[in-house]
Amino acid sequence: MSVSTLARLDAVSRERLRHSAREAQKLETQWDAKVRSMLLEHVDKIVRELDKTGRAPQLDFEEFFVRHYFDAARTGLKVAETEEELEKRIRLAAKPPKVRVPDSLRKLRELYDQWRKGRYTPKRPKEVAERIQKAYLEKVQSVWQQYSEDFRNGTDATQREVVTKIREAAEVVVSRAQTIVRTETTNYYNHSRREYYDESEDVTHYLFIAVRDKATTKWCSEKTIGGLRGRSGLVYAKGDPLLIAEQPACHWNCRSELLPLNPDNPSHLRLIQDKRIQRRLVKCHPLPPEWRRAA
């Protein structure tokens, strides 16, 4: 995170950012491991089915990615609630935001119940699941076609080699799936937190904050290159279409976050009134053309 931006925030805001970053990282690590385990554990099952019928079995990737969607969204809402309590407890802000139980939380519970009853499936995770499943099965089947005869007639060593080759081929898709999981975690997590804070009349703006290290991209850094700036440290007005379009994740492997700003907090008010960092008044690097905003 940028030192210059953090230096302008009070202790409560910095603690909220640290807390949110920890929870987001924990969630990403958890689902990173889950997607890897799911894909590689399927290899033996697929090989047995291919050996038996010549066709790959049906795998339930959709349920996995829908569960990820709900888990990330629920975590985002839970973290927002915790942050509100943190600000009230430390009492360093002039006036902590007042947030009622948001419609987004009620809606999320309803959508989860509908999904469990088979009446609703979120569009985005369904598309992600279909994309990963297709790539995964195509990769496995291509290796199987190359080695199937040896597998059927070969020694145990040859059979083990085929499974190893398939696992090696699957690693390409595993890596891609982990990238998607990390990105979608940021996406769902930030979306739910923003919906939570949008319910508060006290929150009027959001501050875009990026993790500052060697992996920070030009889209999310604070640097200006060729007259175009990254987004970290910029302030967005609540309800601004740019906020919807550029809410993290705004590129693959994006780790940025939105911090809600309350003008009753003096440090927040100074940021809100600083015209140099108003997103509407700053030219930023266009997001990658292949990037598609999640619904």
Tab-separated table of C-alpha atoms in Angstrom:
chain	number	residue	atom	x	y	z
A	1	MET	CA	0.000	0.000	0.000
A	2	SER	CA	1.182	3.535	-0.682
A	3	VAL	CA	2.912	5.262	2.237
A	4	SER	CA	1.673	8.650	1.059
A	5	THR	CA	-1.948	7.533	1.052
A	6	LEU	CA	-1.738	5.689	4.366
A	7	ALA	CA	-0.054	8.665	5.985
A	8	ARG	CA	-3.172	10.719	5.317
A	9	LEU	CA	-5.463	8.214	7.044
A	10	ASP	CA	-6.137	7.907	10.751
A	11	ALA	CA	-5.193	4.854	12.811
A	12	VAL	CA	-8.674	3.345	12.571
A	13	SER	CA	-8.707	3.470	8.773
A	14	ARG	CA	-5.256	1.898	8.571
A	15	GLU	CA	-6.301	-0.888	10.947
A	16	ARG	CA	-9.452	-1.506	8.912
A	17	LEU	CA	-7.344	-1.850	5.768
A	18	ARG	CA	-4.958	-4.275	7.469
A	19	HIS	CA	-7.857	-6.319	8.806
A	20	SER	CA	-9.573	-6.446	5.424
A	21	ALA	CA	-6.342	-7.374	3.614
A	22	ARG	CA	-5.693	-10.229	6.075
A	23	GLU	CA	-9.171	-11.649	5.614
A	24	ALA	CA	-9.031	-11.356	1.820
A	25	GLN	CA	-5.631	-13.098	1.726
A	26	LYS	CA	-6.870	-15.860	4.013
A	27	LEU	CA	-9.870	-16.418	1.739
A	28	GLU	CA	-7.728	-16.493	-1.416
A	29	THR	CA	-5.269	-18.968	0.109
A	30	GLN	CA	-8.094	-21.229	1.268
A	31	TRP	CA	-9.766	-21.370	-2.150
A	32	ASP	CA	-6.433	-21.610	-3.962
A	33	ALA	CA	-5.811	-24.871	-2.126
A	34	LYS	CA	-9.367	-26.088	-2.703
A	35	VAL	CA	-9.316	-25.609	-6.473
A	36	ARG	CA	-5.940	-27.326	-6.762
A	37	SER	CA	-7.103	-30.253	-4.671
A	38	MET	CA	-10.373	-30.563	-6.593
A	39	LEU	CA	-8.760	-30.630	-10.028
A	40	LEU	CA	-5.860	-32.943	-9.246
A	41	GLU	CA	-7.933	-35.360	-7.158
A	42	HIS	CA	-10.170	-35.853	-10.184
A	43	VAL	CA	-7.315	-37.266	-12.293
A	44	ASP	CA	-7.499	-40.860	-10.987
A	45	LYS	CA	-11.296	-40.847	-11.255
A	46	ILE	CA	-11.133	-39.609	-14.854
A	47	VAL	CA	-8.488	-42.146	-15.848
A	48	ARG	CA	-10.541	-45.016	-14.412
A	49	GLU	CA	-13.644	-43.840	-16.277
A	50	LEU	CA	-11.744	-43.344	-19.543
A	51	ASP	CA	-10.237	-46.809	-19.238
A	52	LYS	CA	-13.670	-48.283	-18.596
A	53	THR	CA	-15.877	-46.401	-21.085
A	54	GLY	CA	-13.581	-44.242	-23.212
A	55	ARG	CA	-15.478	-41.165	-22.040
A	56	ALA	CA	-14.657	-38.651	-19.316
A	57	PRO	CA	-17.101	-38.581	-16.378
A	58	GLN	CA	-19.365	-35.655	-15.557
A	59	LEU	CA	-17.776	-33.485	-12.877
A	60	ASP	CA	-19.618	-30.993	-10.699
A	61	PHE	CA	-17.450	-27.916	-11.126
A	62	GLU	CA	-20.453	-25.603	-11.017
A	63	GLU	CA	-21.262	-26.320	-7.383
A	64	PHE	CA	-17.634	-25.701	-6.431
A	65	PHE	CA	-17.447	-22.262	-8.051
A	66	VAL	CA	-20.904	-21.212	-6.845
A	67	ARG	CA	-19.857	-22.092	-3.288
A	68	HIS	CA	-16.772	-19.943	-3.815
A	69	TYR	CA	-18.990	-17.054	-4.937
A	70	PHE	CA	-21.182	-17.220	-1.831
A	71	ASP	CA	-18.223	-17.771	0.511
A	72	ALA	CA	-16.349	-14.709	-0.804
A	73	ALA	CA	-19.482	-12.535	-0.719
A	74	ARG	CA	-20.401	-13.603	2.830
A	75	THR	CA	-16.832	-13.001	3.991
A	76	GLY	CA	-16.868	-9.511	2.483
A	77	LEU	CA	-20.074	-8.655	4.337
A	78	LYS	CA	-18.795	-10.147	7.577
A	79	VAL	CA	-15.565	-8.134	7.350
A	80	ALA	CA	-17.539	-4.924	6.739
A	81	GLU	CA	-19.615	-5.584	9.849
A	82	THR	CA	-16.454	-6.253	11.867
A	83	GLU	CA	-14.844	-3.049	10.577
A	84	GLU	CA	-17.860	-1.044	11.704
A	85	GLU	CA	-17.589	-2.526	15.202
A	86	LEU	CA	-13.826	-1.889	15.195
A	87	GLU	CA	-14.344	1.796	14.437
A	88	LYS	CA	-16.957	2.115	17.164
A	89	ARG	CA	-14.739	0.334	19.701
A	90	ILE	CA	-11.588	2.367	19.087
A	91	ARG	CA	-13.613	5.601	18.765
A	92	LEU	CA	-10.964	7.578	16.966
A	93	ALA	CA	-13.316	8.661	14.189
A	94	ALA	CA	-15.471	11.694	14.881
A	95	LYS	CA	-18.613	9.833	13.935
A	96	PRO	CA	-18.607	6.110	13.055
A	97	PRO	CA	-20.851	5.192	10.101
A	98	LYS	CA	-24.339	3.999	10.949
A	99	VAL	CA	-25.131	0.936	8.879
A	100	ARG	CA	-28.338	-1.022	9.185
A	101	VAL	CA	-28.485	-4.689	8.197
A	102	PRO	CA	-28.091	-4.203	4.455
A	103	ASP	CA	-30.498	-5.393	1.808
A	104	SER	CA	-27.494	-7.052	0.163
A	105	LEU	CA	-27.084	-9.418	3.133
A	106	ARG	CA	-30.749	-10.365	3.121
A	107	LYS	CA	-30.620	-10.799	-0.655
A	108	LEU	CA	-27.484	-12.944	-0.418
A	109	ARG	CA	-29.167	-15.272	2.069
A	110	GLU	CA	-32.213	-15.541	-0.179
A	111	LEU	CA	-30.081	-16.283	-3.250
A	112	TYR	CA	-28.149	-18.937	-1.354
A	113	ASP	CA	-31.388	-20.630	-0.276
A	114	GLN	CA	-32.690	-20.481	-3.841
A	115	TRP	CA	-29.490	-22.029	-5.156
A	116	ARG	CA	-29.665	-24.865	-2.602
A	117	LYS	CA	-33.230	-25.557	-3.768
A	118	GLY	CA	-32.156	-25.575	-7.416
A	119	ARG	CA	-34.057	-22.423	-8.353
A	120	TYR	CA	-31.164	-20.052	-8.987
A	121	THR	CA	-27.540	-20.155	-10.132
A	122	PRO	CA	-25.396	-16.997	-10.225
A	123	LYS	CA	-24.399	-16.307	-13.821
A	124	ARG	CA	-20.738	-15.375	-13.333
A	125	PRO	CA	-19.559	-18.432	-11.329
A	126	LYS	CA	-21.549	-20.699	-13.636
A	127	GLU	CA	-19.690	-19.321	-16.662
A	128	VAL	CA	-16.354	-19.644	-14.831
A	129	ALA	CA	-17.113	-23.272	-13.947
A	130	GLU	CA	-18.031	-24.142	-17.538
A	131	ARG	CA	-14.854	-22.514	-18.868
A	132	ILE	CA	-12.550	-24.306	-16.421
A	133	GLN	CA	-14.305	-27.662	-16.812
A	134	LYS	CA	-14.054	-27.545	-20.613
A	135	ALA	CA	-10.344	-26.640	-20.543
A	136	TYR	CA	-9.619	-29.279	-17.913
A	137	LEU	CA	-11.380	-32.147	-19.690
A	138	GLU	CA	-9.898	-31.223	-23.073
A	139	LYS	CA	-6.402	-31.265	-21.587
A	140	VAL	CA	-6.930	-34.612	-19.835
A	141	GLN	CA	-8.517	-36.254	-22.879
A	142	SER	CA	-5.729	-35.097	-25.212
A	143	VAL	CA	-3.150	-36.824	-23.015
A	144	TRP	CA	-5.369	-39.898	-22.691
A	145	GLN	CA	-5.679	-40.242	-26.475
A	146	GLN	CA	-1.899	-40.164	-26.740
A	147	TYR	CA	-1.257	-42.831	-24.084
A	148	SER	CA	-4.482	-44.865	-23.830
A	149	GLU	CA	-3.251	-47.904	-25.757
A	150	ASP	CA	-0.115	-48.146	-23.609
A	151	PHE	CA	-2.253	-47.702	-20.518
A	152	ARG	CA	-4.586	-50.554	-21.478
A	153	ASN	CA	-1.803	-52.954	-22.431
A	154	GLY	CA	1.198	-51.710	-20.495
A	155	THR	CA	2.906	-52.482	-17.259
A	156	ASP	CA	2.112	-50.903	-13.930
A	157	ALA	CA	5.003	-48.500	-14.539
A	158	THR	CA	3.439	-47.391	-17.820
A	159	GLN	CA	0.068	-46.892	-16.153
A	160	ARG	CA	1.641	-44.781	-13.435
A	161	GLU	CA	3.444	-42.798	-16.117
A	162	VAL	CA	0.147	-42.037	-17.877
A	163	VAL	CA	-1.417	-40.777	-14.657
A	164	THR	CA	1.690	-38.650	-14.059
A	165	LYS	CA	1.518	-37.229	-17.593
A	166	ILE	CA	-2.150	-36.353	-17.129
A	167	ARG	CA	-1.450	-34.697	-13.800
A	168	GLU	CA	1.354	-32.682	-15.402
A	169	ALA	CA	-0.977	-31.592	-18.211
A	170	ALA	CA	-3.681	-30.725	-15.695
A	171	GLU	CA	-1.274	-28.404	-13.858
A	172	VAL	CA	-1.674	-25.856	-16.681
A	173	VAL	CA	-5.419	-25.714	-16.064
A	174	VAL	CA	-4.906	-25.774	-12.280
A	175	SER	CA	-2.707	-22.674	-12.541
A	176	ARG	CA	-5.327	-20.931	-14.671
A	177	ALA	CA	-8.099	-21.936	-12.270
A	178	GLN	CA	-6.135	-20.583	-9.300
A	179	THR	CA	-5.698	-17.253	-11.097
A	180	ILE	CA	-9.435	-17.099	-11.676
A	181	VAL	CA	-10.217	-18.017	-8.065
A	182	ARG	CA	-7.875	-15.319	-6.734
A	183	THR	CA	-9.358	-12.704	-9.068
A	184	GLU	CA	-12.957	-13.679	-8.418
A	185	THR	CA	-12.315	-13.658	-4.656
A	186	THR	CA	-11.266	-10.000	-4.919
A	187	ASN	CA	-14.229	-9.339	-7.189
A	188	TYR	CA	-16.986	-10.861	-5.036
A	189	TYR	CA	-15.360	-9.711	-1.791
A	190	ASN	CA	-15.167	-6.037	-2.816
A	191	HIS	CA	-18.591	-6.100	-4.432
A	192	SER	CA	-20.306	-7.293	-1.266
A	193	ARG	CA	-18.422	-4.816	0.956
A	194	ARG	CA	-19.361	-1.946	-1.338
A	195	GLU	CA	-23.011	-3.032	-1.281
A	196	TYR	CA	-22.832	-3.070	2.510
A	197	TYR	CA	-21.413	0.447	2.775
A	198	ASP	CA	-23.714	1.771	0.047
A	199	GLU	CA	-26.498	1.211	2.587
A	200	SER	CA	-24.934	3.825	4.890
A	201	GLU	CA	-25.905	7.471	4.453
A	202	ASP	CA	-22.665	8.419	6.241
A	203	VAL	CA	-20.460	6.841	3.563
A	204	THR	CA	-20.262	9.212	0.582
A	205	HIS	CA	-17.042	8.182	-1.198
A	206	TYR	CA	-14.567	5.309	-1.561
A	207	LEU	CA	-10.774	5.317	-1.600
A	208	PHE	CA	-9.067	2.903	-4.015
A	209	ILE	CA	-6.126	1.209	-2.280
A	210	ALA	CA	-3.683	-1.201	-3.956
A	211	VAL	CA	-1.162	-3.555	-2.389
A	212	ARG	CA	2.160	-1.885	-3.139
A	213	ASP	CA	4.898	-4.309	-4.210
A	214	LYS	CA	6.688	-5.520	-7.333
A	215	ALA	CA	3.515	-7.212	-8.594
A	216	THR	CA	1.411	-4.022	-8.515
A	217	THR	CA	0.245	-3.217	-12.054
A	218	LYS	CA	0.119	0.142	-13.822
A	219	TRP	CA	-3.693	0.016	-13.513
A	220	CYS	CA	-3.575	-0.110	-9.711
A	221	SER	CA	-0.384	1.747	-8.784
A	222	GLU	CA	-0.077	5.400	-7.719
A	223	LYS	CA	2.513	6.117	-10.396
A	224	THR	CA	1.930	8.344	-13.417
A	225	ILE	CA	3.369	6.942	-16.641
A	226	GLY	CA	3.049	8.771	-19.945
A	227	GLY	CA	0.579	11.217	-18.449
A	228	LEU	CA	-1.716	8.407	-17.234
A	229	ARG	CA	-2.058	7.468	-13.571
A	230	GLY	CA	-2.807	4.272	-11.708
A	231	ARG	CA	-5.905	4.185	-9.475
A	232	SER	CA	-4.480	3.626	-6.008
A	233	GLY	CA	-5.064	6.666	-3.805
A	234	LEU	CA	-7.915	8.006	-5.931
A	235	VAL	CA	-11.328	8.876	-4.502
A	236	TYR	CA	-14.614	7.784	-6.118
A	237	ALA	CA	-18.009	9.266	-5.309
A	238	LYS	CA	-20.607	6.731	-4.242
A	239	GLY	CA	-22.872	5.953	-7.178
A	240	ASP	CA	-20.350	7.105	-9.790
A	241	PRO	CA	-20.470	4.775	-12.842
A	242	LEU	CA	-16.664	4.777	-12.788
A	243	LEU	CA	-16.796	3.151	-9.358
A	244	ILE	CA	-18.904	0.310	-10.752
A	245	ALA	CA	-16.661	-0.102	-13.795
A	246	GLU	CA	-13.374	0.020	-11.862
A	247	GLN	CA	-14.284	-1.637	-8.583
A	248	PRO	CA	-11.603	-4.238	-7.807
A	249	ALA	CA	-10.928	-6.717	-9.233
A	250	CYS	CA	-10.127	-4.630	-12.306
A	251	HIS	CA	-7.612	-6.999	-13.925
A	252	TRP	CA	-6.429	-10.603	-13.457
A	253	ASN	CA	-4.809	-11.250	-10.057
A	254	CYS	CA	-5.945	-7.839	-8.805
A	255	ARG	CA	-5.552	-7.434	-5.014
A	256	SER	CA	-6.853	-3.890	-4.592
A	257	GLU	CA	-9.593	-2.793	-2.183
A	258	LEU	CA	-12.068	0.012	-1.583
A	259	LEU	CA	-12.037	1.872	1.728
A	260	PRO	CA	-15.367	3.615	2.556
A	261	LEU	CA	-14.974	7.319	3.355
A	262	ASN	CA	-17.110	9.178	5.879
A	263	PRO	CA	-16.894	13.020	5.658
A	264	ASP	CA	-17.494	13.259	9.425
A	265	ASN	CA	-14.030	11.726	9.822
A	266	PRO	CA	-11.506	14.614	9.397
A	267	SER	CA	-8.890	12.538	7.582
A	268	HIS	CA	-11.543	11.219	5.201
A	269	LEU	CA	-12.913	14.709	4.569
A	270	ARG	CA	-9.477	15.961	3.543
A	271	LEU	CA	-9.246	13.200	0.950
A	272	ILE	CA	-12.777	13.863	-0.326
A	273	GLN	CA	-12.031	17.581	-0.762
A	274	ASP	CA	-8.648	17.101	-2.461
A	275	LYS	CA	-9.317	17.709	-6.166
A	276	ARG	CA	-5.929	16.252	-7.137
A	277	ILE	CA	-7.122	12.727	-6.301
A	278	GLN	CA	-10.741	12.821	-7.489
A	279	ARG	CA	-11.036	9.979	-10.009
A	280	ARG	CA	-13.343	12.032	-12.232
A	281	LEU	CA	-10.595	14.647	-12.651
A	282	VAL	CA	-7.679	12.248	-13.247
A	283	LYS	CA	-6.721	10.443	-16.461
A	284	CYS	CA	-5.974	6.787	-15.734
A	285	HIS	CA	-4.589	3.894	-17.718
A	286	PRO	CA	-7.484	2.176	-19.534
A	287	LEU	CA	-8.239	-1.238	-18.084
A	288	PRO	CA	-7.089	-4.200	-20.192
A	289	PRO	CA	-9.406	-4.619	-23.198
A	290	GLU	CA	-10.011	-8.282	-22.401
A	291	TRP	CA	-11.160	-7.424	-18.873
A	292	ARG	CA	-14.874	-7.911	-18.376
A	293	ARG	CA	-16.668	-6.404	-15.393
A	294	ALA	CA	-18.577	-8.996	-13.393
A	295	ALA	CA	-22.293	-8.496	-13.009
